[in-house]
């Protein structure tokens, strides 16, 4: 069954795979903090190729020596909850990109009966 919900805000954080916070992967710290903040969910996606402010292309191609692949952390929740989380990102992300996008959420749930 699908249940339409109100609008939401999608937060996407782009960092490098080897970026760290206190010897821990930065993407992992962001996910754990989002969880502790009670956000609806977070997912980490590892890129296979990309470049950022340095203009160096990082790739997963076999013959490439690059290992610091791009990583995107995506979080979707209400605008209020996402914006309340932004100060934590300001503390964590020293080099990277953060984007905010309005989005519409449709929840798929299992086991609910239609009225």
CSV table of N, CA and C in Angstrom, one decimal:
chain,number,residue,atom,x,y,z
A,1,UNK,N,0.8,-1.2,0.0
A,1,UNK,CA,0.0,0.0,0.0
A,1,UNK,C,0.9,1.2,0.0
A,2,UNK,N,0.5,2.2,-0.7
A,2,UNK,CA,1.3,3.5,-0.7
A,2,UNK,C,0.5,4.5,0.1
A,3,UNK,N,1.3,5.3,0.8
A,3,UNK,CA,0.7,6.4,1.6
A,3,UNK,C,1.4,7.7,1.2
A,4,UNK,N,0.8,8.6,0.5
A,4,UNK,CA,1.4,9.9,0.3
A,4,UNK,C,1.6,10.7,1.6
A,5,UNK,N,2.7,11.4,1.7
A,5,UNK,CA,2.9,12.2,2.9
A,5,UNK,C,3.2,13.6,2.5
A,6,UNK,N,3.4,14.4,3.4
A,6,UNK,CA,3.7,15.9,3.1
A,6,UNK,C,5.1,16.0,2.5
A,7,UNK,N,5.4,17.2,2.0
A,7,UNK,CA,6.7,17.5,1.4
A,7,UNK,C,7.8,17.3,2.5
A,8,UNK,N,9.0,17.1,1.9
A,8,UNK,CA,10.1,16.9,2.8
A,8,UNK,C,11.3,17.6,2.2
A,9,UNK,N,12.4,17.5,2.9
A,9,UNK,CA,13.7,18.1,2.5
A,9,UNK,C,14.7,17.0,2.4
A,10,UNK,N,15.4,16.9,1.2
A,10,UNK,CA,16.5,16.0,1.0
A,10,UNK,C,17.8,16.7,1.2
A,11,UNK,N,18.6,16.1,2.1
A,11,UNK,CA,19.9,16.6,2.4
A,11,UNK,C,20.9,15.7,1.8
A,12,UNK,N,21.8,16.2,0.9
A,12,UNK,CA,22.8,15.3,0.3
A,12,UNK,C,24.2,15.9,0.7
A,13,UNK,N,25.1,15.1,1.2
A,13,UNK,CA,26.4,15.5,1.6
A,13,UNK,C,27.4,14.8,0.7
A,14,UNK,N,28.2,15.5,-0.1
A,14,UNK,CA,29.3,14.9,-0.9
A,14,UNK,C,30.6,15.1,-0.3
A,15,UNK,N,31.3,14.0,0.0
A,15,UNK,CA,32.6,14.0,0.6
A,15,UNK,C,33.5,12.9,-0.1
A,16,UNK,N,34.7,12.8,0.3
A,16,UNK,CA,35.6,11.8,-0.2
A,16,UNK,C,35.5,10.5,0.7
A,17,UNK,N,35.7,9.4,0.1
A,17,UNK,CA,35.6,8.1,0.8
A,17,UNK,C,36.6,8.1,2.0
A,18,UNK,N,37.8,8.7,1.8
A,18,UNK,CA,38.8,8.6,2.9
A,18,UNK,C,38.7,9.8,3.9
A,19,UNK,N,37.8,10.7,3.7
A,19,UNK,CA,37.6,11.8,4.7
A,19,UNK,C,37.3,11.2,6.1
A,20,UNK,N,37.9,11.7,7.1
A,20,UNK,CA,37.7,11.1,8.4
A,20,UNK,C,37.3,12.1,9.5
A,21,UNK,N,36.7,11.6,10.6
A,21,UNK,CA,36.4,12.4,11.8
A,21,UNK,C,36.9,11.6,12.9
A,22,UNK,N,37.9,12.0,13.6
A,22,UNK,CA,38.5,11.3,14.7
A,22,UNK,C,38.8,9.9,14.4
A,23,UNK,N,39.5,9.7,13.3
A,23,UNK,CA,40.0,8.3,12.8
A,23,UNK,C,38.9,7.4,12.4
A,24,UNK,N,37.7,7.9,12.2
A,24,UNK,CA,36.5,7.1,11.8
A,24,UNK,C,36.1,7.7,10.4
A,25,UNK,N,35.6,6.9,9.5
A,25,UNK,CA,35.1,7.5,8.2
A,25,UNK,C,34.0,8.6,8.5
A,26,UNK,N,34.2,9.7,7.8
A,26,UNK,CA,33.3,10.8,8.0
A,26,UNK,C,31.9,10.4,7.6
A,27,UNK,N,31.7,9.7,6.6
A,27,UNK,CA,30.3,9.3,6.2
A,27,UNK,C,29.6,8.5,7.3
A,28,UNK,N,30.4,7.6,8.0
A,28,UNK,CA,29.9,6.9,9.1
A,28,UNK,C,29.5,7.7,10.3
A,29,UNK,N,30.3,8.7,10.6
A,29,UNK,CA,30.0,9.7,11.7
A,29,UNK,C,28.7,10.4,11.3
A,30,UNK,N,28.5,10.9,10.1
A,30,UNK,CA,27.3,11.6,9.7
A,30,UNK,C,26.1,10.7,9.9
A,31,UNK,N,26.2,9.5,9.4
A,31,UNK,CA,25.0,8.5,9.6
A,31,UNK,C,24.7,8.3,11.0
A,32,UNK,N,25.7,8.1,11.9
A,32,UNK,CA,25.5,7.8,13.3
A,32,UNK,C,24.9,9.1,14.0
A,33,UNK,N,25.3,10.2,13.6
A,33,UNK,CA,24.8,11.5,14.2
A,33,UNK,C,23.3,11.7,13.7
A,34,UNK,N,23.1,11.4,12.5
A,34,UNK,CA,21.7,11.5,11.9
A,34,UNK,C,20.8,10.6,12.7
A,35,UNK,N,21.2,9.4,12.9
A,35,UNK,CA,20.4,8.4,13.7
A,35,UNK,C,20.2,8.9,15.1
A,36,UNK,N,21.3,9.4,15.8
A,36,UNK,CA,21.1,9.9,17.1
A,36,UNK,C,20.2,11.1,17.2
A,37,UNK,N,20.1,11.9,16.1
A,37,UNK,CA,19.3,13.1,16.1
A,37,UNK,C,17.8,12.7,15.8
A,38,UNK,N,17.6,11.4,15.5
A,38,UNK,CA,16.2,10.9,15.3
A,38,UNK,C,15.7,11.2,13.9
A,39,UNK,N,16.6,11.4,12.9
A,39,UNK,CA,16.1,11.7,11.5
A,39,UNK,C,15.6,10.4,11.0
A,40,UNK,N,14.7,10.5,10.0
A,40,UNK,CA,14.0,9.4,9.4
A,40,UNK,C,14.9,8.3,8.8
A,41,UNK,N,16.0,8.7,8.2
A,41,UNK,CA,16.9,7.7,7.6
A,41,UNK,C,18.0,8.3,6.9
A,42,UNK,N,19.1,7.5,6.7
A,42,UNK,CA,20.2,8.0,6.0
A,42,UNK,C,20.8,6.9,5.2
A,43,UNK,N,21.3,7.2,4.0
A,43,UNK,CA,22.0,6.1,3.1
A,43,UNK,C,23.2,6.7,2.6
A,44,UNK,N,24.2,5.8,2.4
A,44,UNK,CA,25.5,6.2,1.9
A,44,UNK,C,25.7,5.6,0.5
A,45,UNK,N,26.1,6.3,-0.5
A,45,UNK,CA,26.3,5.8,-1.8
A,45,UNK,C,27.7,6.1,-2.2
A,46,UNK,N,28.4,5.1,-2.6
A,46,UNK,CA,29.8,5.2,-3.1
A,46,UNK,C,29.8,5.4,-4.6
A,47,UNK,N,30.5,6.5,-5.0
A,47,UNK,CA,30.6,6.8,-6.4
A,47,UNK,C,31.6,6.0,-7.1
A,48,UNK,N,31.5,5.8,-8.4
A,48,UNK,CA,32.5,5.1,-9.2
A,48,UNK,C,33.5,6.0,-9.9
A,49,UNK,N,33.1,7.3,-10.0
A,49,UNK,CA,33.9,8.3,-10.6
A,49,UNK,C,33.4,9.7,-10.3
A,50,UNK,N,34.3,10.6,-10.1
A,50,UNK,CA,33.9,12.0,-9.9
A,50,UNK,C,35.0,12.9,-9.6
A,51,UNK,N,34.7,14.2,-9.5
A,51,UNK,CA,35.7,15.2,-9.1
A,51,UNK,C,35.0,16.3,-8.4
A,52,UNK,N,35.8,17.0,-7.6
A,52,UNK,CA,35.2,18.1,-6.8
A,52,UNK,C,36.0,19.4,-7.0
A,53,UNK,N,36.2,20.1,-5.9
A,53,UNK,CA,36.9,21.4,-5.9
A,53,UNK,C,38.3,21.3,-6.4
A,54,UNK,N,38.9,20.2,-6.1
A,54,UNK,CA,40.4,20.0,-6.5
A,54,UNK,C,40.5,19.8,-8.0
A,55,UNK,N,39.5,19.5,-8.7
A,55,UNK,CA,39.4,19.2,-10.1
A,55,UNK,C,40.2,17.9,-10.5
A,56,UNK,N,40.6,17.1,-9.5
A,56,UNK,CA,41.2,15.8,-9.7
A,56,UNK,C,40.1,14.8,-9.9
A,57,UNK,N,40.2,14.0,-11.0
A,57,UNK,CA,39.2,13.0,-11.2
A,57,UNK,C,39.5,11.7,-10.4
A,58,UNK,N,38.6,11.3,-9.6
A,58,UNK,CA,38.8,10.0,-8.8
A,58,UNK,C,37.9,9.0,-9.5
A,59,UNK,N,38.5,7.8,-9.7
A,59,UNK,CA,37.7,6.8,-10.4
A,59,UNK,C,38.0,5.4,-9.8
A,60,UNK,N,37.1,4.5,-10.0
A,60,UNK,CA,37.2,3.1,-9.6
A,60,UNK,C,37.7,2.2,-10.7
A,61,UNK,N,38.0,2.8,-11.8
A,61,UNK,CA,38.5,2.0,-13.0
A,61,UNK,C,39.8,1.2,-12.6
A,62,UNK,N,39.9,0.0,-13.1
A,62,UNK,CA,40.9,-0.9,-12.7
A,62,UNK,C,42.3,-0.4,-12.8
A,63,UNK,N,42.6,0.4,-13.9
A,63,UNK,CA,44.0,0.8,-14.1
A,63,UNK,C,44.3,2.2,-13.4
A,64,UNK,N,43.3,2.7,-12.7
A,64,UNK,CA,43.5,4.0,-12.0
A,64,UNK,C,44.1,3.7,-10.6
A,65,UNK,N,44.9,4.7,-10.1
A,65,UNK,CA,45.5,4.6,-8.8
A,65,UNK,C,44.7,5.3,-7.7
A,66,UNK,N,43.6,6.0,-8.2
A,66,UNK,CA,42.8,6.7,-7.2
A,66,UNK,C,42.0,5.8,-6.3
A,67,UNK,N,42.0,6.1,-5.0
A,67,UNK,CA,41.2,5.3,-4.1
A,67,UNK,C,40.2,6.1,-3.3
A,68,UNK,N,40.4,7.4,-3.4
A,68,UNK,CA,39.5,8.3,-2.6
A,68,UNK,C,38.3,8.7,-3.5
A,69,UNK,N,37.4,7.7,-3.6
A,69,UNK,CA,36.2,7.9,-4.4
A,69,UNK,C,35.2,8.8,-3.8
A,70,UNK,N,34.3,9.4,-4.6
A,70,UNK,CA,33.3,10.2,-4.0
A,70,UNK,C,32.2,9.4,-3.3
A,71,UNK,N,31.7,10.0,-2.2
A,71,UNK,CA,30.7,9.4,-1.4
A,71,UNK,C,29.5,10.4,-1.2
A,72,UNK,N,28.3,9.9,-1.3
A,72,UNK,CA,27.1,10.8,-1.1
A,72,UNK,C,26.3,10.2,0.0
A,73,UNK,N,26.0,11.1,1.0
A,73,UNK,CA,25.2,10.7,2.1
A,73,UNK,C,23.9,11.4,1.9
A,74,UNK,N,22.8,10.6,1.9
A,74,UNK,CA,21.5,11.2,1.6
A,74,UNK,C,20.6,11.0,2.8
A,75,UNK,N,19.9,12.1,3.2
A,75,UNK,CA,19.0,12.1,4.4
A,75,UNK,C,17.7,12.8,3.9
A,76,UNK,N,16.6,12.2,4.2
A,76,UNK,CA,15.3,12.8,3.9
A,76,UNK,C,14.5,12.8,5.2
A,77,UNK,N,13.9,14.0,5.5
A,77,UNK,CA,13.1,14.2,6.7
A,77,UNK,C,12.3,15.5,6.5
A,78,UNK,N,11.6,15.9,7.5
A,78,UNK,CA,10.9,17.2,7.4
A,78,UNK,C,11.9,18.3,7.3
A,79,UNK,N,11.5,19.4,6.7
A,79,UNK,CA,12.4,20.6,6.6
A,79,UNK,C,13.0,21.0,8.0
A,80,UNK,N,12.1,21.1,9.0
A,80,UNK,CA,12.5,21.5,10.3
A,80,UNK,C,13.6,20.6,10.9
A,81,UNK,N,13.4,19.3,10.8
A,81,UNK,CA,14.4,18.3,11.4
A,81,UNK,C,15.7,18.4,10.6
A,82,UNK,N,15.6,18.5,9.3
A,82,UNK,CA,16.9,18.5,8.5
A,82,UNK,C,17.6,19.8,8.8
A,83,UNK,N,17.0,20.9,8.8
A,83,UNK,CA,17.6,22.2,9.1
A,83,UNK,C,18.2,22.2,10.5
A,84,UNK,N,17.6,21.5,11.5
A,84,UNK,CA,18.1,21.5,12.8
A,84,UNK,C,19.4,20.6,12.9
A,85,UNK,N,19.6,19.7,11.9
A,85,UNK,CA,20.8,18.9,11.8
A,85,UNK,C,22.0,19.6,11.2
A,86,UNK,N,21.7,20.7,10.4
A,86,UNK,CA,22.8,21.3,9.7
A,86,UNK,C,24.0,21.8,10.6
A,87,UNK,N,23.7,22.3,11.8
A,87,UNK,CA,24.9,22.8,12.6
A,87,UNK,C,25.9,21.6,12.9
A,88,UNK,N,25.4,20.4,13.0
A,88,UNK,CA,26.3,19.3,13.2
A,88,UNK,C,27.1,19.0,12.0
A,89,UNK,N,26.6,19.2,10.8
A,89,UNK,CA,27.3,19.1,9.5
A,89,UNK,C,28.4,20.1,9.5
A,90,UNK,N,28.1,21.3,9.9
A,90,UNK,CA,29.1,22.4,9.9
A,90,UNK,C,30.3,22.1,10.8
A,91,UNK,N,30.1,21.3,11.8
A,91,UNK,CA,31.2,20.9,12.6
A,91,UNK,C,32.0,19.8,12.0
A,92,UNK,N,31.3,18.9,11.2
A,92,UNK,CA,32.0,17.7,10.7
A,92,UNK,C,32.6,17.9,9.3
A,93,UNK,N,31.9,18.6,8.4
A,93,UNK,CA,32.4,18.7,7.0
A,93,UNK,C,33.3,19.9,6.8
A,94,UNK,N,34.6,19.7,6.7
A,94,UNK,CA,35.5,20.8,6.4
A,94,UNK,C,35.8,21.0,5.0
A,95,UNK,N,35.6,19.9,4.2
A,95,UNK,CA,35.8,20.0,2.7
A,95,UNK,C,34.7,19.1,2.1
A,96,UNK,N,33.9,19.6,1.3
A,96,UNK,CA,32.8,18.9,0.7
A,96,UNK,C,31.7,19.8,0.2
A,97,UNK,N,30.6,19.2,-0.1
A,97,UNK,CA,29.5,20.0,-0.6
A,97,UNK,C,28.2,19.4,0.0
A,98,UNK,N,27.3,20.3,0.4
A,98,UNK,CA,26.0,20.0,1.0
A,98,UNK,C,24.9,20.6,0.2
A,99,UNK,N,24.0,19.8,-0.3
A,99,UNK,CA,22.8,20.4,-1.0
A,99,UNK,C,21.5,20.0,-0.3
A,100,UNK,N,20.6,20.9,-0.5
A,100,UNK,CA,19.2,20.8,0.1
A,100,UNK,C,18.2,20.8,-1.1
A,101,UNK,N,17.3,19.9,-1.2
A,101,UNK,CA,16.3,19.9,-2.2
A,101,UNK,C,14.9,19.6,-1.6
A,102,UNK,N,13.9,20.3,-2.0
A,102,UNK,CA,12.6,20.0,-1.7
A,102,UNK,C,12.2,18.7,-2.4
A,103,UNK,N,11.5,17.8,-1.7
A,103,UNK,CA,11.1,16.6,-2.4
A,103,UNK,C,9.7,16.1,-1.8
A,104,UNK,N,9.1,15.2,-2.5
A,104,UNK,CA,7.8,14.6,-2.1
A,104,UNK,C,8.1,13.2,-1.7
A,105,UNK,N,7.6,12.8,-0.6
A,105,UNK,CA,7.8,11.4,-0.1
A,105,UNK,C,6.6,10.6,-0.3
A,106,UNK,N,6.7,9.4,-0.8
A,106,UNK,CA,5.7,8.4,-0.9
A,106,UNK,C,6.2,7.2,-0.1
A,107,UNK,N,5.5,6.8,0.9
A,107,UNK,CA,5.9,5.6,1.7
A,107,UNK,C,5.2,4.4,1.2
A,108,UNK,N,5.9,3.3,1.0
A,108,UNK,CA,5.4,2.0,0.7
A,108,UNK,C,5.5,1.2,2.0
A,109,UNK,N,4.3,0.7,2.4
A,109,UNK,CA,4.3,-0.1,3.6
A,109,UNK,C,3.7,-1.5,3.3
A,110,UNK,N,4.1,-2.5,4.0
A,110,UNK,CA,3.7,-3.8,3.8
A,110,UNK,C,2.7,-4.2,4.9
A,111,UNK,N,1.7,-5.0,4.5
A,111,UNK,CA,0.8,-5.6,5.5
A,111,UNK,C,-0.4,-4.7,5.8
A,112,UNK,N,-0.5,-3.5,5.3
A,112,UNK,CA,-1.7,-2.7,5.6
A,112,UNK,C,-2.8,-3.1,4.6
A,113,UNK,N,-4.0,-3.2,5.1
A,113,UNK,CA,-5.2,-3.5,4.3
A,113,UNK,C,-5.8,-2.2,3.8
A,114,UNK,N,-6.3,-2.2,2.5
A,114,UNK,CA,-7.0,-1.1,2.0
A,114,UNK,C,-8.3,-0.9,2.7
A,115,UNK,N,-8.8,0.3,2.9
A,115,UNK,CA,-10.1,0.5,3.5
A,115,UNK,C,-11.3,0.0,2.7
